[in-house]
PDB file of N, CA and C in Angstrom:
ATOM      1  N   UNK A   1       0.819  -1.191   0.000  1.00  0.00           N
ATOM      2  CA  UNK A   1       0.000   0.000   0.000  1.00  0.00           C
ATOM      3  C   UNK A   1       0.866   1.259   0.000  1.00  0.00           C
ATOM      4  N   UNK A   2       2.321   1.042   0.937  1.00  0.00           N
ATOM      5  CA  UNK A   2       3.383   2.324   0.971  1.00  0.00           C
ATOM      6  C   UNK A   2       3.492   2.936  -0.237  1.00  0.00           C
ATOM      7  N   UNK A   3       3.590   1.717  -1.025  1.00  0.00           N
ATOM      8  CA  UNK A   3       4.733   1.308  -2.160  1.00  0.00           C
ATOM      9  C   UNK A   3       3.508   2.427  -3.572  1.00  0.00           C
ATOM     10  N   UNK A   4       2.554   2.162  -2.805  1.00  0.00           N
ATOM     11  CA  UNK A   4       1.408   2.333  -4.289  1.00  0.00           C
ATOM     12  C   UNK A   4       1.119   3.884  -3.941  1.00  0.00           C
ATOM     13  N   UNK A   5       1.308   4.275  -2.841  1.00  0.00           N
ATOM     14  CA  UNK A   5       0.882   5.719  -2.510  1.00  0.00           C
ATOM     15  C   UNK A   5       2.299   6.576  -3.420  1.00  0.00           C
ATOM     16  N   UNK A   6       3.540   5.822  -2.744  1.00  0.00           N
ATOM     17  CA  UNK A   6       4.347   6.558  -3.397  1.00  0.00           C
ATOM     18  C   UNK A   6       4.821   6.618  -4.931  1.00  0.00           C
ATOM     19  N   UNK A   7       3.982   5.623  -5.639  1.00  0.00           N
ATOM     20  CA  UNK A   7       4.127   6.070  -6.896  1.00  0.00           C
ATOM     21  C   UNK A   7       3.317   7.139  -7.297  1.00  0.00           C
ATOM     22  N   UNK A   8       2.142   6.726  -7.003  1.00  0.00           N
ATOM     23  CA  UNK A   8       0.574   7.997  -7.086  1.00  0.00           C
ATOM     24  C   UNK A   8       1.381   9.426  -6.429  1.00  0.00           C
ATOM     25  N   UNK A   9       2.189   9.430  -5.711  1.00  0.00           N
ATOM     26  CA  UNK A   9       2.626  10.824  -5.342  1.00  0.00           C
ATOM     27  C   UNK A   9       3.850  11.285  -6.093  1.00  0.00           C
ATOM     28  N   UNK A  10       5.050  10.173  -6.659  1.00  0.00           N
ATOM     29  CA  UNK A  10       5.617  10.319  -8.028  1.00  0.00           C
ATOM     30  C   UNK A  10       5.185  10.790  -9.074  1.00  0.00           C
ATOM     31  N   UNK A  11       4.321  10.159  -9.690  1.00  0.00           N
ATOM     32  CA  UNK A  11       3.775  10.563 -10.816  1.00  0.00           C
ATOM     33  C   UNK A  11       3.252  11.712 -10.649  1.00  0.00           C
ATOM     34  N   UNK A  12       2.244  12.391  -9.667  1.00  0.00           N
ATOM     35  CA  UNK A  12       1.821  13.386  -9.629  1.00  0.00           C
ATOM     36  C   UNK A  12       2.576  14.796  -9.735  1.00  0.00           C
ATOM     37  N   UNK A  13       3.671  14.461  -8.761  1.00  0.00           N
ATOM     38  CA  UNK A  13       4.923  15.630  -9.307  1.00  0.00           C
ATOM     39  C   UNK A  13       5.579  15.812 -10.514  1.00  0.00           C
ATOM     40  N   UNK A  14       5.895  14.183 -11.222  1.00  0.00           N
ATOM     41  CA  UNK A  14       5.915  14.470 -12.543  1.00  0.00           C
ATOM     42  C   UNK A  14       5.358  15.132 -13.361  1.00  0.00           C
ATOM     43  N   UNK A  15       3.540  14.773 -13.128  1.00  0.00           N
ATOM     44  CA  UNK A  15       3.012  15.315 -13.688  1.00  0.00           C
ATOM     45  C   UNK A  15       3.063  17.318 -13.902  1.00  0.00           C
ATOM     46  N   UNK A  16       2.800  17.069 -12.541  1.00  0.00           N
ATOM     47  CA  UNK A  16       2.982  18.822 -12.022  1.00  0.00           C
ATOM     48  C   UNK A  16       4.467  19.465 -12.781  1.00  0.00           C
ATOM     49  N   UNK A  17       5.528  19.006 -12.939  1.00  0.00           N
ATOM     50  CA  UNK A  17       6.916  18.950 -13.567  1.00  0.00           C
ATOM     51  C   UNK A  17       6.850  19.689 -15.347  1.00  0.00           C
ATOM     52  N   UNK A  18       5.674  18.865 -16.071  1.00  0.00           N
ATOM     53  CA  UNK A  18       5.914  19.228 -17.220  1.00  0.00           C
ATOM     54  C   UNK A  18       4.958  20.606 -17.412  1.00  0.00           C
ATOM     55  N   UNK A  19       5.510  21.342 -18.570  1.00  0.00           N
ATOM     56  CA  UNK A  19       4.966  22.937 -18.661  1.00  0.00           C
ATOM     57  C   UNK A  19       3.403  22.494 -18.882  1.00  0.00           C
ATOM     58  N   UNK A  20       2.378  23.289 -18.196  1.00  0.00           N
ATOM     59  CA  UNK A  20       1.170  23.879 -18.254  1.00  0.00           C
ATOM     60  C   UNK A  20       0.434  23.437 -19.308  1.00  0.00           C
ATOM     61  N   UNK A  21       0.785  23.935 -20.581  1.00  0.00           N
ATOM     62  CA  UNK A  21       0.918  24.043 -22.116  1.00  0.00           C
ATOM     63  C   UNK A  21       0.258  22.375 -22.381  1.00  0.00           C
ATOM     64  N   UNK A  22       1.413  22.089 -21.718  1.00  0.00           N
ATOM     65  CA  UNK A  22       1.264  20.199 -22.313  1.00  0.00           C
ATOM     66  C   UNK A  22       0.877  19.675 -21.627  1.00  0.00           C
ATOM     67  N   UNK A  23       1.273  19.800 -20.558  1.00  0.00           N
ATOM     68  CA  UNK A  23       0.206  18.990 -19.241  1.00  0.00           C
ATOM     69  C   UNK A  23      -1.585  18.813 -19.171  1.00  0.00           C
ATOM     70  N   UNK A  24      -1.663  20.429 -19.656  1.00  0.00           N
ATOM     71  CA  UNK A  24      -3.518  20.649 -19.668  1.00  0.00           C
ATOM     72  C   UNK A  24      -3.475  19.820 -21.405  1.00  0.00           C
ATOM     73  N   UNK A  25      -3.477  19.726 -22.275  1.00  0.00           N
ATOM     74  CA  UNK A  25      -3.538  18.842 -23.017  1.00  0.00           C
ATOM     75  C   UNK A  25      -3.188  16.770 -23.027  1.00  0.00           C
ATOM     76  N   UNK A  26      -2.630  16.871 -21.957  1.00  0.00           N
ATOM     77  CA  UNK A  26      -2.667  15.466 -21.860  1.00  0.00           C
ATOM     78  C   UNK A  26      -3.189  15.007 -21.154  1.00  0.00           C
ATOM     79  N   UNK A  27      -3.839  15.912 -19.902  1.00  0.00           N
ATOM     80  CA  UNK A  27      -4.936  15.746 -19.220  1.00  0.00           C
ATOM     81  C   UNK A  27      -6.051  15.921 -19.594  1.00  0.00           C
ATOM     82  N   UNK A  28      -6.686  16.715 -20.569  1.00  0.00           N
ATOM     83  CA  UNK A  28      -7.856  16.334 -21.420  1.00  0.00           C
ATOM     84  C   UNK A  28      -8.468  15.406 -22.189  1.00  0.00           C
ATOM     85  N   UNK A  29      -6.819  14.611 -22.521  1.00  0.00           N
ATOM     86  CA  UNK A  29      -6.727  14.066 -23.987  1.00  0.00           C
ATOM     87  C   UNK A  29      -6.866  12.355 -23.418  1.00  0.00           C
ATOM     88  N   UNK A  30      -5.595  12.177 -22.225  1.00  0.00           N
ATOM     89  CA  UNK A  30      -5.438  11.124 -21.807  1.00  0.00           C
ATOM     90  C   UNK A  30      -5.876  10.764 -20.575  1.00  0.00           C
ATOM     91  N   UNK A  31      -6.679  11.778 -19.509  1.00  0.00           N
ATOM     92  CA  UNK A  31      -7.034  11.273 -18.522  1.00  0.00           C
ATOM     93  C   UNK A  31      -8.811  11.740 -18.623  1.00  0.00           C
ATOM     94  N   UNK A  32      -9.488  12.665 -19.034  1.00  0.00           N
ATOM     95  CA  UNK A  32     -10.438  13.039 -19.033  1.00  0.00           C
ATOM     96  C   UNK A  32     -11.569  12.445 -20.639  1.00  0.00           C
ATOM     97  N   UNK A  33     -10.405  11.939 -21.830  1.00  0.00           N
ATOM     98  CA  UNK A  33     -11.204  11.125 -23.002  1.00  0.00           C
ATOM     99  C   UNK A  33     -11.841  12.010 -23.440  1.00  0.00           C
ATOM    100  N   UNK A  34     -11.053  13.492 -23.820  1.00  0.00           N
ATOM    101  CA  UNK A  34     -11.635  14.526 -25.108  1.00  0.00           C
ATOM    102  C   UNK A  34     -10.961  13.804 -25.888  1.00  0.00           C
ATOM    103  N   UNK A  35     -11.457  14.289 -27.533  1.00  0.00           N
ATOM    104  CA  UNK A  35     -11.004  13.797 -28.539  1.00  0.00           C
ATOM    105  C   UNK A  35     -10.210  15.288 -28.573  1.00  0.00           C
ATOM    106  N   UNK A  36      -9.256  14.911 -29.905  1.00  0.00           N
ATOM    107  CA  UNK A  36      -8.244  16.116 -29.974  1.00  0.00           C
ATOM    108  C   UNK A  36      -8.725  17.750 -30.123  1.00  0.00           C
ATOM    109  N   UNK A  37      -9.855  17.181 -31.410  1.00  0.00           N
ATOM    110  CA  UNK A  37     -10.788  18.447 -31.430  1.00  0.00           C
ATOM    111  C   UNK A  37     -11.392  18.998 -30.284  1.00  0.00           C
ATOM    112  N   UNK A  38     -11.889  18.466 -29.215  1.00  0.00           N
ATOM    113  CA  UNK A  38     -12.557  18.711 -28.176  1.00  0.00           C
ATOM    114  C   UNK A  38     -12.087  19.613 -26.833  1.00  0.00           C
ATOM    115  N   UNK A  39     -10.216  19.217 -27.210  1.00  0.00           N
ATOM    116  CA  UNK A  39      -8.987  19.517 -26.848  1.00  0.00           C
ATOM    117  C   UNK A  39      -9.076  21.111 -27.447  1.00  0.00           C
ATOM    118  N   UNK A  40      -8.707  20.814 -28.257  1.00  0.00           N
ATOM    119  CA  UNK A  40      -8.426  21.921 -29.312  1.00  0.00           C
ATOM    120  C   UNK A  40      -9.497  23.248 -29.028  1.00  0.00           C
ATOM    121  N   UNK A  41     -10.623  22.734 -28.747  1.00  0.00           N
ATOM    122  CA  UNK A  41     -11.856  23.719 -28.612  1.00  0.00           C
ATOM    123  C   UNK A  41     -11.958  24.459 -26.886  1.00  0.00           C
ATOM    124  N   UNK A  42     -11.253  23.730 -25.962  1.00  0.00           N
ATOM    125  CA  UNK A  42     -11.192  23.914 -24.863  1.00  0.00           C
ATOM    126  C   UNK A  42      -9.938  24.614 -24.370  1.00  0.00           C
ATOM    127  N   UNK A  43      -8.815  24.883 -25.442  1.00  0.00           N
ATOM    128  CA  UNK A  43      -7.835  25.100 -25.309  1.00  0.00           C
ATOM    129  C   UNK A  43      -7.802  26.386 -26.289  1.00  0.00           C
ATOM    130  N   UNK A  44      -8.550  26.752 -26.575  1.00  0.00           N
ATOM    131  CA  UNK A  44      -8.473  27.905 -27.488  1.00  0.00           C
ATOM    132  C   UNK A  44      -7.221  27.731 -28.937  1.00  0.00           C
ATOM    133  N   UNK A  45      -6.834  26.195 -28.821  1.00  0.00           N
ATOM    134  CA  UNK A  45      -5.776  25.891 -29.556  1.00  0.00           C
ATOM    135  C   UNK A  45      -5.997  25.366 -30.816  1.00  0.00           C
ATOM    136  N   UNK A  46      -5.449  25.106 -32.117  1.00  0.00           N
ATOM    137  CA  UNK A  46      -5.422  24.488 -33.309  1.00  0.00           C
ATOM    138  C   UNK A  46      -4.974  22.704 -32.799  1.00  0.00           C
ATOM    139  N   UNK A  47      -5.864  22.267 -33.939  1.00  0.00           N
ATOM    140  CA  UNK A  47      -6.401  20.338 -33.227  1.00  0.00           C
ATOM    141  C   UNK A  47      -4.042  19.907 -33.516  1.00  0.00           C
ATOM    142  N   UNK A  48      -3.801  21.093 -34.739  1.00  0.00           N
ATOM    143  CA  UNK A  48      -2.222  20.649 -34.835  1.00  0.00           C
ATOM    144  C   UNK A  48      -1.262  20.856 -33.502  1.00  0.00           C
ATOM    145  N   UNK A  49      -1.945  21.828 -32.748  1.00  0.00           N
ATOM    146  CA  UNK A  49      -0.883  22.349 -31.606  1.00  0.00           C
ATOM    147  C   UNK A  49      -1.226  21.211 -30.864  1.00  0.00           C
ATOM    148  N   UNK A  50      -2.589  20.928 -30.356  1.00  0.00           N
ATOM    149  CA  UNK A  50      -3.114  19.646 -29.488  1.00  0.00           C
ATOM    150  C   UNK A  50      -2.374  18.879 -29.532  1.00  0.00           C
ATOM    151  N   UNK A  51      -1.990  18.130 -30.755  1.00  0.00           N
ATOM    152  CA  UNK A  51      -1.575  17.122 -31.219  1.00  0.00           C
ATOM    153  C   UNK A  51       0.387  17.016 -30.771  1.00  0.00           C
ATOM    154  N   UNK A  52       0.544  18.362 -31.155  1.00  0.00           N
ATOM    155  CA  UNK A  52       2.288  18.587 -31.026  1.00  0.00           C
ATOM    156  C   UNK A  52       2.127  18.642 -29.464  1.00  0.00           C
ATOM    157  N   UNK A  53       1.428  19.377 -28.516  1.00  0.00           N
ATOM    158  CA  UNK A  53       1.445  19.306 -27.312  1.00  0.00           C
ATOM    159  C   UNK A  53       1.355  17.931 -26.169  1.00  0.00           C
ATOM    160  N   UNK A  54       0.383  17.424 -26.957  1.00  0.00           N
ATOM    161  CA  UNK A  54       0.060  16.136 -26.297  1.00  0.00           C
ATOM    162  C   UNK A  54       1.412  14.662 -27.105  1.00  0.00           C
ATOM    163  N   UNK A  55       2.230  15.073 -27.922  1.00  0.00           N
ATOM    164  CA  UNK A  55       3.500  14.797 -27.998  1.00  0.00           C
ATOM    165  C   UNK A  55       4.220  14.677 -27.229  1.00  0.00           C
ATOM    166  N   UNK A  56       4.293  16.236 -26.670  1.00  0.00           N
ATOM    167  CA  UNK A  56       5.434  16.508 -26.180  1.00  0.00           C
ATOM    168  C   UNK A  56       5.708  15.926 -24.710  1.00  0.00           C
ATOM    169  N   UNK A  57       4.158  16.596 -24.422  1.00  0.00           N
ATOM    170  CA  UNK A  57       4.247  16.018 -23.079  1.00  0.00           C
ATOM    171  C   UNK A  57       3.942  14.802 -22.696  1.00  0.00           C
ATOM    172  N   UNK A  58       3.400  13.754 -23.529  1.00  0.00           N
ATOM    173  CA  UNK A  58       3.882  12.166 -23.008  1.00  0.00           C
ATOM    174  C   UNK A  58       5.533  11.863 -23.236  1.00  0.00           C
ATOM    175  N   UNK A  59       6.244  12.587 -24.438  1.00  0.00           N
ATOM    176  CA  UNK A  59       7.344  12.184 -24.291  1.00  0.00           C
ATOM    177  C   UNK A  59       8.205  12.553 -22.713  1.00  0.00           C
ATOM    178  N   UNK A  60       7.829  13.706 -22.367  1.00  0.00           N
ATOM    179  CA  UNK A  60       8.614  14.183 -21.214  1.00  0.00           C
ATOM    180  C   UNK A  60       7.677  13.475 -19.663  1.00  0.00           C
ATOM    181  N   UNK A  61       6.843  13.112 -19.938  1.00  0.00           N
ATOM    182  CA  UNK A  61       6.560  12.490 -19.246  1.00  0.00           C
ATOM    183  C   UNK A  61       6.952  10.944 -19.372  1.00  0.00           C
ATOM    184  N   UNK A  62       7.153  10.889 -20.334  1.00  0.00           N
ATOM    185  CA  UNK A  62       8.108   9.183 -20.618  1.00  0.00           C
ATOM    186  C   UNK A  62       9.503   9.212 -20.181  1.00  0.00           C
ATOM    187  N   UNK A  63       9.967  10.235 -20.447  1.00  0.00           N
ATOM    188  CA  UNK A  63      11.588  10.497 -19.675  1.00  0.00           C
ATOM    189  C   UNK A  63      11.870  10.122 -18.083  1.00  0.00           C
ATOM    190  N   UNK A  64      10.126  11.171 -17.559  1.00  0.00           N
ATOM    191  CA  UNK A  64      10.850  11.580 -16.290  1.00  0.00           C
ATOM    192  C   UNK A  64      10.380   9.995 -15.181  1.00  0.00           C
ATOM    193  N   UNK A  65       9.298   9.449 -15.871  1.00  0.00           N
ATOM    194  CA  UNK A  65       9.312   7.985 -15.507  1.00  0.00           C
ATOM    195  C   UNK A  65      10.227   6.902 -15.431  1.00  0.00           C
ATOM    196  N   UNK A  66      10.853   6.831 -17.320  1.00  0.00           N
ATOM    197  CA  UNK A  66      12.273   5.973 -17.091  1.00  0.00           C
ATOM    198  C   UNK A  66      13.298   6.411 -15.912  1.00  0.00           C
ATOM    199  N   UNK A  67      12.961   7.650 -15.816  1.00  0.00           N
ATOM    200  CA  UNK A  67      14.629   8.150 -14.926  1.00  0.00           C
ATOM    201  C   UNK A  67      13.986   7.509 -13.562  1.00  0.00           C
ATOM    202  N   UNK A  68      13.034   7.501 -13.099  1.00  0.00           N
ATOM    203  CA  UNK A  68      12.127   7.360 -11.779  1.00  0.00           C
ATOM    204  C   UNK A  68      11.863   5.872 -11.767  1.00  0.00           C
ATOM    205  N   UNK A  69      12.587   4.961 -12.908  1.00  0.00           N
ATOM    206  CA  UNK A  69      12.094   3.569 -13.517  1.00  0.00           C
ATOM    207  C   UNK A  69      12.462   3.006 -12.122  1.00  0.00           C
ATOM    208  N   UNK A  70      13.525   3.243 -11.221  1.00  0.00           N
ATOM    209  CA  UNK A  70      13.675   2.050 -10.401  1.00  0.00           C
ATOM    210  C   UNK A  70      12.213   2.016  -9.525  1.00  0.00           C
ATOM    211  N   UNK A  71      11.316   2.821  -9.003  1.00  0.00           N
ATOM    212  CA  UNK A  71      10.382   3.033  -8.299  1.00  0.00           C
ATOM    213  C   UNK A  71       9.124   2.248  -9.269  1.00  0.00           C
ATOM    214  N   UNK A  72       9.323   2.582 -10.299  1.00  0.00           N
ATOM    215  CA  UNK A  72       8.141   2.134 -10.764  1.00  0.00           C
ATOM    216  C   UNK A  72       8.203   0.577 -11.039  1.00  0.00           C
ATOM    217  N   UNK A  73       9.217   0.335 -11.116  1.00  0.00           N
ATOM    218  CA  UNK A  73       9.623  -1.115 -11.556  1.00  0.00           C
ATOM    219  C   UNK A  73      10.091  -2.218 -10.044  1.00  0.00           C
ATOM    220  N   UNK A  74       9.579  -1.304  -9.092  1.00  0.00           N
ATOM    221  CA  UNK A  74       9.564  -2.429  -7.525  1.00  0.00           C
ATOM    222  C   UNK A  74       8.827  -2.976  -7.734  1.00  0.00           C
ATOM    223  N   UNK A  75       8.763  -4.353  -7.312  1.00  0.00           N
ATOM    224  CA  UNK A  75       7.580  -5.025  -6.825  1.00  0.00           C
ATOM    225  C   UNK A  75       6.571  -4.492  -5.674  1.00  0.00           C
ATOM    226  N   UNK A  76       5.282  -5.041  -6.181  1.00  0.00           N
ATOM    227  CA  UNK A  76       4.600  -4.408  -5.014  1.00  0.00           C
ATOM    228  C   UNK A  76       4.550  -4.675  -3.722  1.00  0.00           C
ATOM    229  N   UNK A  77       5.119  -5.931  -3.456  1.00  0.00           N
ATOM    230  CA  UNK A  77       5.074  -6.665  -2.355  1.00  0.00           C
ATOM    231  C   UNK A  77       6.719  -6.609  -1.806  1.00  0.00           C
ATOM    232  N   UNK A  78       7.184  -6.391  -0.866  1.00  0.00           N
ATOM    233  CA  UNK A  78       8.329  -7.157  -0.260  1.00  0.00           C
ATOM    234  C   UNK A  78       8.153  -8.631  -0.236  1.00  0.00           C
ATOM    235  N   UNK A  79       9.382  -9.418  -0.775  1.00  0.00           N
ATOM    236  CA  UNK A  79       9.123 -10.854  -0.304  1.00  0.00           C
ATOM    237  C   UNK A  79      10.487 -10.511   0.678  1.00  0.00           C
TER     238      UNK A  79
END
């Protein structure tokens, strides 16, 4: 249960970590299930920026995970 809080509180700083910009687009896109357009319309943004944004920021959010990989890659259990 330690083990699961402290990823949920990892990730969350990650999350918090990447710029604004991309973050509110990958939280529309990938946690809330707008479509890009829907994105795009809520963001006052073009469906192309959506698209480059929600890029960017899974990639940097893919970074800051691998670097954080040993945590995510514990087992959940102590044996």
């Amino acid at each position: 249960r330690a083990l699961a809080t402290e990823r949920t509180d990892r990730l969350e700083l990650h999350l918090s970590s990447i710029p604004e910009e991309f973050r509110e687009v990958l939280v529309l896109v990938a946690m809330e299930g707008l479509s890009y357009e829907e994105a795009a319309f809520v963001t006052g943004a073009p469906v192309g920026t959506v698209r480059s944004r929600l890029f960017r920021a899974r990639a940097a959010l893919r970074k800051k995970l691998l670097d954080d990989r040993e945590l995510f890659d514990a087992p959940d259990r102590i044996r």
